Short mmCIF file of C-alpha atoms in Angstrom, two decimals:
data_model
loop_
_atom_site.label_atom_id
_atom_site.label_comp_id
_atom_site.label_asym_id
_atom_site.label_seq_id
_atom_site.Cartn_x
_atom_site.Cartn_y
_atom_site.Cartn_z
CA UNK A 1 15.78 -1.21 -6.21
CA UNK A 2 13.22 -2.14 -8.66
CA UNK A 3 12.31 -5.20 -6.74
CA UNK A 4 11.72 -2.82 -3.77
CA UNK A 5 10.34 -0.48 -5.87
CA UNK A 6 7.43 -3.61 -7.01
CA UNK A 7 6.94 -4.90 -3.39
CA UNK A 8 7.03 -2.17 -0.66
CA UNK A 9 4.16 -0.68 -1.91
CA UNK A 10 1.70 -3.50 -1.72
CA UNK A 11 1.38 -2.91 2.21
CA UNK A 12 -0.24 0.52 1.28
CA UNK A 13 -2.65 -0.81 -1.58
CA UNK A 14 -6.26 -1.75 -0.40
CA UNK A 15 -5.79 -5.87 -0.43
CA UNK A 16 -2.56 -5.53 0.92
CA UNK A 17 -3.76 -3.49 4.05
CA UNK A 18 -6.79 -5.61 4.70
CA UNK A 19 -4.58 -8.49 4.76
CA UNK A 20 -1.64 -7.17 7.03
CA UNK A 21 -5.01 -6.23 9.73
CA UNK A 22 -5.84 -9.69 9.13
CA UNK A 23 -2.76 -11.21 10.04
CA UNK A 24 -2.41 -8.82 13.06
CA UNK A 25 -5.93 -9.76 14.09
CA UNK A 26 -4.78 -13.51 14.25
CA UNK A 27 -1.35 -12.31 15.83
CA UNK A 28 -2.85 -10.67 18.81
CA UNK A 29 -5.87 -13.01 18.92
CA UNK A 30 -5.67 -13.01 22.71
CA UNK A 31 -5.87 -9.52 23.10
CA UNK A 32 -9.38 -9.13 21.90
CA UNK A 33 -9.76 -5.18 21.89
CA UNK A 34 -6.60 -4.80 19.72
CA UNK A 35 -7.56 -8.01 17.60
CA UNK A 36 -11.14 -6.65 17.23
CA UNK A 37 -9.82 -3.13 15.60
CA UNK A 38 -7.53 -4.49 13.53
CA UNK A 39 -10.78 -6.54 12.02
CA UNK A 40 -12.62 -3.45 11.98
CA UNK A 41 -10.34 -1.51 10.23
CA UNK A 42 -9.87 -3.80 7.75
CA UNK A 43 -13.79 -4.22 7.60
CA UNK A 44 -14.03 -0.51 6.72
CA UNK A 45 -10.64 -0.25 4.48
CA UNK A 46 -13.33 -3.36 2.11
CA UNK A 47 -16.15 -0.88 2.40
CA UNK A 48 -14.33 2.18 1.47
CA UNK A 49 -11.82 0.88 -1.08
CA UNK A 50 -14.28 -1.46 -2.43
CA UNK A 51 -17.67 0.48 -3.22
CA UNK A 52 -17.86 1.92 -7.08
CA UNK A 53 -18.32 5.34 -6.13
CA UNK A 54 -14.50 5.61 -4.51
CA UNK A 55 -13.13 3.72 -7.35
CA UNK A 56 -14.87 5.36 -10.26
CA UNK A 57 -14.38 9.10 -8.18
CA UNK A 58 -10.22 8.59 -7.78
CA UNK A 59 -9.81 6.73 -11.62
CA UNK A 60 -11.65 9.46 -12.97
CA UNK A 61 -9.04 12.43 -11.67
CA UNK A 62 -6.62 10.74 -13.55
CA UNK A 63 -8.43 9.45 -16.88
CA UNK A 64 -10.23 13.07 -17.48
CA UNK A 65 -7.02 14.61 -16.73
CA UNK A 66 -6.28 14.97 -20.58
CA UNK A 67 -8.37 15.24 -23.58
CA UNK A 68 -8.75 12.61 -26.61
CA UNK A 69 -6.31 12.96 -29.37
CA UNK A 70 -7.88 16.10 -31.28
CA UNK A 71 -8.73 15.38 -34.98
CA UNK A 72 -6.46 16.09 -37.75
CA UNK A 73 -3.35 16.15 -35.36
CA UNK A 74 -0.43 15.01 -36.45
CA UNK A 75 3.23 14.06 -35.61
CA UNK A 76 6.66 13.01 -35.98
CA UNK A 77 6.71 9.61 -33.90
CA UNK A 78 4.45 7.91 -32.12
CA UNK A 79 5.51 6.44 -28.38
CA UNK A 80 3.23 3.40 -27.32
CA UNK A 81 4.35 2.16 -23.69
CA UNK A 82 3.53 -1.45 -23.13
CA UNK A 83 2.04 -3.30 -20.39
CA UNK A 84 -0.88 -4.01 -23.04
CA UNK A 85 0.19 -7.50 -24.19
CA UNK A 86 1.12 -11.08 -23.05
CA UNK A 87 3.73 -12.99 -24.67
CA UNK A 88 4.11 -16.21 -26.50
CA UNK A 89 3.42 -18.97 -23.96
CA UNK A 90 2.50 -22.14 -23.27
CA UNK A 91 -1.05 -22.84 -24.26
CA UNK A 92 -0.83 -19.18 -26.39
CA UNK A 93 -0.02 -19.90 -30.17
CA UNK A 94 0.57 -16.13 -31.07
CA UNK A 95 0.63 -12.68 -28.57
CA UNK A 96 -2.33 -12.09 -26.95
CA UNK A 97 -3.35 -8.08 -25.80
CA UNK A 98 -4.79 -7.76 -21.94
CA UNK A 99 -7.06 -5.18 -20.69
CA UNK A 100 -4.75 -2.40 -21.69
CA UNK A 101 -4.31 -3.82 -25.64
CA UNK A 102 -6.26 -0.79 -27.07
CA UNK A 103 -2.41 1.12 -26.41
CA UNK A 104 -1.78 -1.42 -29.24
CA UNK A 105 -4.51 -1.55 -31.23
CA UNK A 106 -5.34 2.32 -30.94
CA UNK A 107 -1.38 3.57 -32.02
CA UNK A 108 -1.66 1.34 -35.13
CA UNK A 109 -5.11 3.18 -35.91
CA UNK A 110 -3.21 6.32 -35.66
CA UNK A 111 -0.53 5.17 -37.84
CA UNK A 112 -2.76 3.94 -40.77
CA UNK A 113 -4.53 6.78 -40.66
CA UNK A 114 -1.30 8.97 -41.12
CA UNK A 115 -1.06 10.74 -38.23
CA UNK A 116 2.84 9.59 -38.03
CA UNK A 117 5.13 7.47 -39.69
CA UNK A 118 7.20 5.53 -37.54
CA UNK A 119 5.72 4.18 -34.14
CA UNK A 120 8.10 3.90 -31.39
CA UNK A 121 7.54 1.03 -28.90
CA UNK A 122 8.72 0.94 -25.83
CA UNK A 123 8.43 -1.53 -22.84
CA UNK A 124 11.09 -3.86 -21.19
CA UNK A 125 10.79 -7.65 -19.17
CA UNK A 126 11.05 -7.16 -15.65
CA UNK A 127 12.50 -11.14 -15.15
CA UNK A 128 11.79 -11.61 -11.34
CA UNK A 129 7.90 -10.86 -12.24
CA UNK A 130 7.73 -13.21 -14.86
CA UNK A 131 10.66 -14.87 -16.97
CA UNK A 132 9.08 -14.13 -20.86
CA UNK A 133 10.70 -15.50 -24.04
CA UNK A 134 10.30 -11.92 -24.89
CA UNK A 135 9.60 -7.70 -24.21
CA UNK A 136 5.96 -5.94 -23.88
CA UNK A 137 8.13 -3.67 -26.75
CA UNK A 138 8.53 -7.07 -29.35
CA UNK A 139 5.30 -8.37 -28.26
CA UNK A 140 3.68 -5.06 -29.71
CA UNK A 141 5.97 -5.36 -33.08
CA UNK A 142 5.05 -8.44 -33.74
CA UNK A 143 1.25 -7.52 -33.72
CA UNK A 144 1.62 -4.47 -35.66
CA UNK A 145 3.63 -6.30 -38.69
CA UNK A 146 -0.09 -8.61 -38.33
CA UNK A 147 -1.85 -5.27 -38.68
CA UNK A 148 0.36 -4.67 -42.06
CA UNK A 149 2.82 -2.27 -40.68
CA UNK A 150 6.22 -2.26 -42.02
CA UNK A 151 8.88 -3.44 -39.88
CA UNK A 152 11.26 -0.59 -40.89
CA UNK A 153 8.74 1.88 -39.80
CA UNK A 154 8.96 0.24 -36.02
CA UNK A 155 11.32 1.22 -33.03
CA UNK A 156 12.21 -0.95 -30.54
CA UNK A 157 13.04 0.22 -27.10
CA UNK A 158 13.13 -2.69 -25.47
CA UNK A 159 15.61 -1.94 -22.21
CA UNK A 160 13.09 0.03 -20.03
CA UNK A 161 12.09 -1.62 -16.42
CA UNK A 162 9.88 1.25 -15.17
CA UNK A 163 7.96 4.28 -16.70
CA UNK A 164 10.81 6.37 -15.83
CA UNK A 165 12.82 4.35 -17.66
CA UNK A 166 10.23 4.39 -20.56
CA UNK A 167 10.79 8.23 -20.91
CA UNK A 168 14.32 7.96 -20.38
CA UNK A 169 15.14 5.47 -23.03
CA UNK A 170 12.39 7.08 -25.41
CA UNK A 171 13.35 10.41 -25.24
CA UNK A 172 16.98 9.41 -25.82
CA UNK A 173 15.73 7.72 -29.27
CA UNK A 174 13.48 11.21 -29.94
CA UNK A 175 16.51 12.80 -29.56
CA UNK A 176 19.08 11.49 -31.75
CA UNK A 177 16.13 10.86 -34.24
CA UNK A 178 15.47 14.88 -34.48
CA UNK A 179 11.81 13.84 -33.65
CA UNK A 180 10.08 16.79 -32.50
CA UNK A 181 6.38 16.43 -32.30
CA UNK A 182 5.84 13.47 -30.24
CA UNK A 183 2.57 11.69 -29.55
CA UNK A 184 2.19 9.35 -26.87
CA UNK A 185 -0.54 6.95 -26.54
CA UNK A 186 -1.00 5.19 -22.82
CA UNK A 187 -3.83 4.56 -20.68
CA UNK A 188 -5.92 6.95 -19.46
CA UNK A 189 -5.04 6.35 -15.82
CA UNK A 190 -1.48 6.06 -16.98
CA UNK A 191 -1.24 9.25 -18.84
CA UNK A 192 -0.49 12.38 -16.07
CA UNK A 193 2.38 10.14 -14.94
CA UNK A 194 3.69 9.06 -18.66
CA UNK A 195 3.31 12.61 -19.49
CA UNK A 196 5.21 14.21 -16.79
CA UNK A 197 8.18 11.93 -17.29
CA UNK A 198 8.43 12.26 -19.96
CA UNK A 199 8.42 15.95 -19.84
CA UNK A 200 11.13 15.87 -17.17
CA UNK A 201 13.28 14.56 -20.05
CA UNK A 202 13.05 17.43 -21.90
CA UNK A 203 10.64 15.88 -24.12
CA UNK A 204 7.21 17.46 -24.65
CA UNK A 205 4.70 15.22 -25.81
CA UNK A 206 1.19 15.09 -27.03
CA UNK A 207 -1.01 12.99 -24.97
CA UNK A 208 -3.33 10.34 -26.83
CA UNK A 209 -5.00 8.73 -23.88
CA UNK A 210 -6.86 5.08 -24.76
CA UNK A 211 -8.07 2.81 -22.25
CA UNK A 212 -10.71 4.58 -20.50
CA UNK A 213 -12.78 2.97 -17.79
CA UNK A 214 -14.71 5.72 -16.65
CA UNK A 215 -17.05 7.07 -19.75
CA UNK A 216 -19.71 10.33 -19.48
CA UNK A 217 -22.15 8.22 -19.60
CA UNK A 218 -20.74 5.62 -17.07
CA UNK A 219 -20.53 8.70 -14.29
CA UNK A 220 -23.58 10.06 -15.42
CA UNK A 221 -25.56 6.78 -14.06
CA UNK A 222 -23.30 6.78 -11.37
CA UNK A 223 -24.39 10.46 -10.21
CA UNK A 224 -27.52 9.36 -10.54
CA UNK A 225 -28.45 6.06 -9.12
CA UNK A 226 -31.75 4.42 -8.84
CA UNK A 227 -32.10 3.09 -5.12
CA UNK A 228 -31.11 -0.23 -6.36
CA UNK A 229 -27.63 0.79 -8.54
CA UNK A 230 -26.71 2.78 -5.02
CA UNK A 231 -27.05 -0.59 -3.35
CA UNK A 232 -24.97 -2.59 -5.57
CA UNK A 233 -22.62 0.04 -5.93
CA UNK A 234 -21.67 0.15 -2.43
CA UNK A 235 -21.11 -3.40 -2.41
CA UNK A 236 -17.29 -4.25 -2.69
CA UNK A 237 -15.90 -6.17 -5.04
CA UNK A 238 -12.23 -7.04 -6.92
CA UNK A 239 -13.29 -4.84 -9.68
CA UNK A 240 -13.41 -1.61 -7.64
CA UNK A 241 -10.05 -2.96 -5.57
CA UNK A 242 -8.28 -3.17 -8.65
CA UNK A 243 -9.33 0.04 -9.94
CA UNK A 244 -8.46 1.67 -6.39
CA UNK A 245 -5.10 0.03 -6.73
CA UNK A 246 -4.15 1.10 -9.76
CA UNK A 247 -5.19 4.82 -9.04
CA UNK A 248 -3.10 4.81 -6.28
CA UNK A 249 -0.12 3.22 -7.98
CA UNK A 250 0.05 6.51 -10.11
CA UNK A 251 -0.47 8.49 -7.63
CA UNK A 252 2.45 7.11 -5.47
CA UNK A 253 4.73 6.81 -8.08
CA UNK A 254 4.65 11.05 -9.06
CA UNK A 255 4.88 11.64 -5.16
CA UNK A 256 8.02 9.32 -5.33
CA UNK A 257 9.10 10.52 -8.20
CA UNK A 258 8.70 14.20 -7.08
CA UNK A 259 10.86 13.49 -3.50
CA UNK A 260 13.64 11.64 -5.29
CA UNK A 261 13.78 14.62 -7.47
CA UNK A 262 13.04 12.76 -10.75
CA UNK A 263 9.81 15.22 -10.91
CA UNK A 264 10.40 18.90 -9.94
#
């Protein structure tokens, strides 16, 4: 199920489109009028899913969805889902953080500056994607003992496979803990998911979104192009797939998670 869960929905993510039209261009080769709008379909899936203005337009309902962490707020526990490291590996001497490391980076800013005492990390190895010595959930303990946080003031929840799983496994922690005031920290784009899950497991949280790719300013310039930003915008690029991708990863997962009922 969670290999299905990983695969199935590549077909309906921008790349993976453009390259099933591709292959059914080639398939039907001989048929030109069928071949030729497959090609053209794809064509205009590139143009769509690849210009800045759809990529930064569907991030940004997700990443404004919630507010920054209010000043002077403070909590119980701290919940940091991974997905912002990479583990100990061959040529690596230590773990590295990815594009999503301020998750790490930003909790243990909001534990030295007391906003909680004990930082729950959670995040588990899904082994068909890629066999690691280790979990995103150790991989983050190990860099916040080298930020000078104390082990004992670190839980591990290291079992998860999914986000559901993260909220399942975490709230089942909260609870026996007696943790009441939660904050969770996440990306942006990751948040209205996380935060419904979450709350699905009877288990409120406080959202502490990090990660953001879309800034004021960013749209700002983006609302307002000169003539020759609105030409390179509209040009695709891997950038803007990605971002499309991601966006609609969320956005899949709460409609599946709303028809199998995990989501009401």
């Amino acid at each position: 199920m969670i290999f299905l869960s990983k695969f199935l929905p590549l077909f309906l993510y921008p790349t993976g489109m453009i390259t099933l039209l591709i292959i059914l261009t080639l398939v039907f080769w001989k048929k030109r009028r069928v071949s030729v709008t497959f090609l053209i379909i794809a064509f205009i899936i590139l143009l769509v899913a690849g210009n800045k203005y759809t990529a930064t337009t569907l991030a940004r309902t997700l990443e404004w969805r919630y507010p920054a962490l209010v000043e002077g707020t403070t909590a119980d526990v701290i919940v940091v889902l991974g997905g912002g490291t990479e583990p100990v590996v061959e040529p690596r001497s230590m773990v590295e953080v990815n594009s999503a490391g301020d998750r790490v980076l930003y909790a243990a800013k909001l534990y030295q500056d007391g906003i909680a005492p004990v930082l729950l990390l959670s995040g588990g190895d899904i082994d068909f994607l890629f066999d690691s010595p280790s979990t995103p959930a150790d991989d983050m303990a190990a860099l916040m003992e080298l930020l000078s946080i104390p082990r004992e003031n670190l839980l591990i929840q290291n079992a998860s496979l999914n986000t559901q799983q993260d909220a399942e496994f975490s709230c089942a922690i909260i609870k026996e803990k007696g943790f009441e005031k939660v904050i969770l920290v996440t990306s942006a784009f990751h948040m209205p998911r996380s935060v419904a899950l979450f709350e699905a497991q009877g288990c409120p949280v406080i959202p502490a979104p990090v990660d953001f790719s879309i800034t004021k300013q960013g749209w700002d310039s983006l609302t307002h192009p000169t003539i020759e930003e609105f030409v390179i915008n509209l040009m695709p690029s891997y950038t803007h797939l990605s971002s499309v991708t991601k966006t609609m990863k969320e956005y899949l997962g709460m409609i599946y998670y709303h028809f199998s009922g995990v989501l009401k």
